[in-house]
Amino acid sequence: MTLPLETFAIIRAMQEREQPFAVATVVRTVAVTAAKAGAKAVILPDGTVLAGWIGGGCARGATLKAAREAIADGQPRLVSVQPEDLLADLGVHPGETRGGIRYASNMCPSQGSMDIFVEPVLPRPELVVMGASPVAIALASLAPQFGFQVTVAAPAADHGKFAGADRMITDFALPTANGLRLIVISTQGSGDLPALTAALAADAAHVAFVGSRRKAATLGEKLQAAGVPQERIAAIKAPAGLDLGAITPEEIALSILAELVRVRRGRQRDLTQ
């Protein structure tokens, strides 16, 4: 089945805007089913079908549930919708997952079977780099090679140092995150406290500070005095990065990226366990 050109355009536009969605594709049908192999639908995080079609209510509920979960954890699903007697023959129950396949019951009179592959299409994780230090510049330059979209928060006079950034802002007030967000503060004495305050107020999965433990502790005391909850302050990773013995700004940036990759992949593992 050929996907309508307008559906391709919708998918492309959503990817360009870094919006999360899922594509459900009917990969196999047996007996009578409304949708045939190749039918596709674009599904939003709340379960709304934005474009396309994968059949009626017989498969819709199980597919939309799989789409919501796939968008949440970034993992694809294979859903097999079958009549109850066929599920009994296989020894599985509706809602059970076995061998990577989630089984659902087809209660429609057609009593057909269909398999639907649900693939999440997620925004690149966002790395927010606060500051214009040499480490910040090196980090913003390297991060796109690891699949991060980069937002830099730095004075306007320093924006020219960040040619590869996806977005530049002149203060530390961050817009709402559209997906996974990680923040690294590398202000190095130029706005440390405002940057930390903004980072802890933002929706971020990880906040790291480029600086010594002693400096981070001193700043933590000031944050606590300003009313920032202690559990938020304790979540700051300082110093940022894995202990690789890094010395140069580029080496420090590499150690930070290694840590960010570990955080990113670790979250994916946790969500699928």
Coordinates of C-alpha atoms in Angstrom, one line a residue:
M1 CA 0.0 0.0 0.0
T2 CA 1.3 3.4 -1.0
L3 CA 1.5 6.0 1.8
P4 CA -0.3 9.2 0.8
L5 CA 2.1 12.1 0.0
E6 CA 0.4 14.3 2.6
T7 CA 1.2 11.7 5.3
F8 CA 4.9 11.8 4.3
A9 CA 4.8 15.6 4.5
I10 CA 3.3 15.4 8.0
I11 CA 6.0 13.0 9.1
R12 CA 8.7 15.2 7.7
A13 CA 7.3 18.3 9.3
M14 CA 7.0 16.7 12.7
Q15 CA 10.6 15.5 12.5
E16 CA 11.8 18.9 11.6
R17 CA 10.0 20.4 14.5
E18 CA 11.5 17.7 16.8
Q19 CA 8.0 16.5 17.9
P20 CA 7.5 12.9 19.2
F21 CA 5.2 10.5 17.4
A22 CA 4.9 6.9 16.4
V23 CA 4.3 5.2 13.1
A24 CA 2.1 2.1 13.1
T25 CA 2.3 -0.2 10.1
V26 CA 0.2 -3.3 9.4
V27 CA 2.7 -5.9 8.4
R28 CA 0.5 -9.0 8.1
T29 CA -3.2 -9.8 7.9
V30 CA -5.0 -13.2 7.8
A31 CA -8.6 -13.7 6.8
V32 CA -10.9 -10.7 6.7
T33 CA -9.6 -7.4 8.1
A34 CA -10.5 -3.8 7.4
A35 CA -6.9 -2.7 6.9
K36 CA -4.4 -4.5 4.7
A37 CA -0.6 -5.0 4.9
G38 CA 1.2 -1.8 4.4
A39 CA -1.5 0.4 6.0
K40 CA 0.1 3.1 8.2
A41 CA -1.0 5.6 10.8
V42 CA 0.8 8.5 12.5
I43 CA 0.0 8.5 16.2
L44 CA 0.7 11.3 18.7
P45 CA 1.8 10.8 22.3
D46 CA -1.7 11.1 23.7
G47 CA -3.0 8.4 21.3
T48 CA -4.5 10.7 18.7
V49 CA -4.3 9.4 15.1
L50 CA -3.0 12.4 13.2
A51 CA -2.9 10.8 9.8
G52 CA -3.4 7.5 8.1
W53 CA -5.5 4.5 9.0
I54 CA -4.9 1.0 10.5
G55 CA -8.4 -0.3 10.6
G56 CA -11.3 0.0 13.0
G57 CA -11.8 -0.8 16.6
C58 CA -10.7 -4.4 16.4
A59 CA -7.0 -3.3 16.4
R60 CA -7.2 0.3 17.3
G61 CA -7.1 0.1 21.1
A62 CA -4.1 -2.2 21.3
T63 CA -2.2 -0.2 18.7
L64 CA -2.8 3.1 20.3
K65 CA -1.7 1.7 23.7
A66 CA 1.4 0.3 22.1
A67 CA 2.1 3.7 20.4
R68 CA 1.8 5.6 23.7
E69 CA 4.2 3.2 25.4
A70 CA 6.6 3.2 22.5
I71 CA 6.8 7.0 22.6
A72 CA 7.3 7.0 26.3
D73 CA 10.3 4.5 26.4
G74 CA 11.6 4.8 22.8
Q75 CA 11.2 1.1 22.1
P76 CA 9.3 -0.4 19.2
R77 CA 6.4 -2.9 19.6
L78 CA 5.0 -5.7 17.6
V79 CA 1.3 -6.2 18.3
S80 CA -0.6 -9.3 17.1
V81 CA -4.4 -9.0 17.1
Q82 CA -6.1 -12.4 16.9
P83 CA -9.4 -14.1 17.7
E84 CA -9.6 -15.6 21.2
D85 CA -9.6 -19.2 20.0
L86 CA -6.3 -18.6 18.1
L87 CA -4.8 -17.0 21.2
A88 CA -5.9 -20.1 23.2
D89 CA -4.3 -22.4 20.6
L90 CA -1.0 -20.4 21.1
G91 CA -1.4 -20.6 24.9
V92 CA -1.3 -16.8 25.4
H93 CA -3.7 -14.4 27.0
P94 CA -4.8 -11.0 25.7
G95 CA -2.3 -8.4 26.8
E96 CA 0.5 -10.9 27.3
T97 CA 3.9 -10.3 25.7
R98 CA 5.9 -13.4 24.5
G99 CA 8.9 -13.5 22.3
G100 CA 8.7 -9.7 21.8
I101 CA 5.1 -9.9 20.5
R102 CA 2.2 -8.4 22.4
Y103 CA -1.0 -10.3 21.9
A104 CA -4.4 -8.7 21.8
S105 CA -7.9 -10.2 21.3
N106 CA -9.9 -9.4 18.2
M107 CA -13.5 -9.2 19.3
C108 CA -14.9 -8.1 16.0
P109 CA -17.2 -10.3 13.9
S110 CA -14.7 -10.6 11.1
Q111 CA -12.4 -12.7 13.4
G112 CA -9.4 -11.9 11.2
S113 CA -5.8 -11.6 12.4
M114 CA -3.4 -8.8 11.9
D115 CA 0.1 -7.9 13.1
I116 CA 1.1 -4.2 13.6
F117 CA 4.6 -2.8 14.0
V118 CA 4.7 0.3 16.1
E119 CA 7.9 2.4 15.8
P120 CA 8.5 5.6 17.9
V121 CA 10.0 8.6 16.2
L122 CA 11.5 10.8 18.9
P123 CA 13.2 14.1 19.0
R124 CA 16.9 14.1 19.5
P125 CA 17.8 14.5 23.2
E126 CA 18.4 18.1 24.0
L127 CA 21.7 19.1 25.5
V128 CA 21.6 22.6 27.1
V129 CA 25.0 24.1 27.5
M130 CA 25.1 27.1 29.8
G131 CA 28.0 29.4 29.5
A132 CA 30.7 30.3 27.0
S133 CA 33.8 28.8 28.6
P134 CA 36.3 26.8 26.5
V135 CA 34.7 23.6 27.8
A136 CA 31.2 24.8 26.8
I137 CA 32.4 25.6 23.3
A138 CA 34.1 22.2 22.9
L139 CA 31.0 20.4 24.3
A140 CA 28.6 22.2 22.0
S141 CA 30.9 21.4 19.0
L142 CA 31.1 17.6 19.8
A143 CA 27.6 16.9 21.0
P144 CA 25.8 16.8 17.6
Q145 CA 28.1 13.9 16.6
F146 CA 26.5 11.9 19.4
G147 CA 22.9 12.7 18.3
F148 CA 22.2 15.6 20.6
Q149 CA 20.4 18.8 19.6
V150 CA 22.2 21.6 21.2
T151 CA 20.8 24.7 22.9
V152 CA 23.4 27.2 24.1
A153 CA 22.6 29.8 26.8
A154 CA 25.3 32.4 26.6
P155 CA 25.7 36.2 26.2
A156 CA 24.8 37.4 22.8
A157 CA 28.4 38.6 22.3
D158 CA 29.6 34.9 22.5
H159 CA 27.1 33.4 20.1
G160 CA 29.5 33.5 17.3
K161 CA 31.6 30.9 19.1
F162 CA 28.9 28.3 18.8
A163 CA 28.4 27.8 15.0
G164 CA 27.0 24.3 15.3
A165 CA 24.3 25.0 17.9
D166 CA 20.7 24.3 17.0
R167 CA 19.4 27.1 19.2
M168 CA 20.9 30.1 20.9
I169 CA 19.4 32.0 23.8
T170 CA 20.8 35.0 25.7
D171 CA 19.7 34.2 29.2
F172 CA 19.1 31.0 31.3
A173 CA 15.3 30.9 31.0
L174 CA 14.6 27.7 29.1
P175 CA 11.5 27.0 27.2
T176 CA 9.5 23.8 27.9
A177 CA 11.4 20.6 27.0
N178 CA 10.0 18.6 24.1
G179 CA 11.7 15.4 25.1
L180 CA 14.7 14.2 27.1
R181 CA 16.7 17.2 28.3
L182 CA 20.2 17.2 29.8
I183 CA 21.9 20.4 31.2
V184 CA 25.6 21.1 31.6
I185 CA 26.6 24.3 33.3
S186 CA 30.0 25.6 32.3
T187 CA 29.8 29.2 33.2
Q188 CA 33.1 29.1 35.2
G189 CA 32.4 32.1 37.3
S190 CA 30.3 34.1 34.9
G191 CA 26.8 33.6 36.1
D192 CA 27.2 30.3 38.0
L193 CA 24.4 30.9 40.5
P194 CA 21.7 32.2 38.0
A195 CA 22.6 29.3 35.7
L196 CA 22.3 26.7 38.4
T197 CA 19.0 28.2 39.7
A198 CA 17.5 28.1 36.2
A199 CA 18.8 24.6 35.5
L200 CA 17.2 23.2 38.7
A201 CA 13.9 24.9 37.9
A202 CA 13.8 23.4 34.4
D203 CA 12.5 20.0 33.4
A204 CA 15.8 18.2 33.0
A205 CA 16.8 14.5 33.5
H206 CA 20.3 15.5 34.4
V207 CA 22.1 18.6 35.6
A208 CA 25.9 18.7 35.7
F209 CA 28.3 21.5 36.8
V210 CA 31.7 22.0 35.4
G211 CA 33.8 22.9 38.5
S212 CA 35.2 21.4 41.6
R213 CA 33.3 19.7 44.4
R214 CA 34.2 22.5 46.8
K215 CA 32.9 25.2 44.4
A216 CA 29.7 23.2 43.8
A217 CA 29.2 22.8 47.6
T218 CA 29.6 26.6 48.1
L219 CA 27.1 27.3 45.4
G220 CA 24.8 24.6 46.9
E221 CA 24.8 26.5 50.2
K222 CA 23.7 29.7 48.4
L223 CA 21.0 27.8 46.5
Q224 CA 19.7 26.3 49.8
A225 CA 19.7 29.8 51.4
A226 CA 17.6 31.0 48.4
G227 CA 15.0 28.3 49.1
V228 CA 16.0 25.7 46.5
P229 CA 15.0 22.2 48.0
Q230 CA 18.0 20.2 49.2
E231 CA 17.0 17.1 47.1
R232 CA 17.3 19.2 44.0
I233 CA 20.7 20.5 45.0
A234 CA 21.9 17.0 45.8
A235 CA 21.0 15.9 42.3
I236 CA 23.6 18.2 40.7
K237 CA 26.5 16.1 39.3
A238 CA 29.7 17.9 40.2
P239 CA 32.2 17.8 38.8
A240 CA 30.6 17.0 35.4
G241 CA 31.8 14.1 33.4
L242 CA 33.4 10.7 34.0
D243 CA 36.8 10.5 35.6
L244 CA 39.1 10.0 32.6
G245 CA 41.9 12.1 33.9
A246 CA 40.9 14.9 31.4
I247 CA 42.9 18.1 31.3
T248 CA 42.2 20.1 28.2
P249 CA 38.8 21.6 27.4
E250 CA 38.3 19.1 24.6
E251 CA 39.1 16.2 26.9
I252 CA 36.8 17.5 29.6
A253 CA 34.0 17.8 27.0
L254 CA 34.6 14.2 25.9
S255 CA 34.4 13.0 29.5
I256 CA 31.1 14.9 29.9
L257 CA 29.7 13.5 26.7
A258 CA 30.6 10.0 27.8
E259 CA 28.6 10.6 31.0
L260 CA 25.7 12.0 29.0
V261 CA 25.6 8.9 26.8
R262 CA 25.6 6.7 29.9
V263 CA 22.7 8.7 31.4
R264 CA 20.8 8.6 28.1
R265 CA 21.2 4.9 27.5
G266 CA 20.7 4.0 31.1
R267 CA 17.3 5.7 31.1
Q268 CA 16.3 3.7 28.1
R269 CA 17.3 0.4 29.8
D270 CA 15.4 1.4 33.0
L271 CA 12.2 2.2 31.0
T272 CA 12.2 -1.2 29.3
Q273 CA 12.8 -3.3 32.4

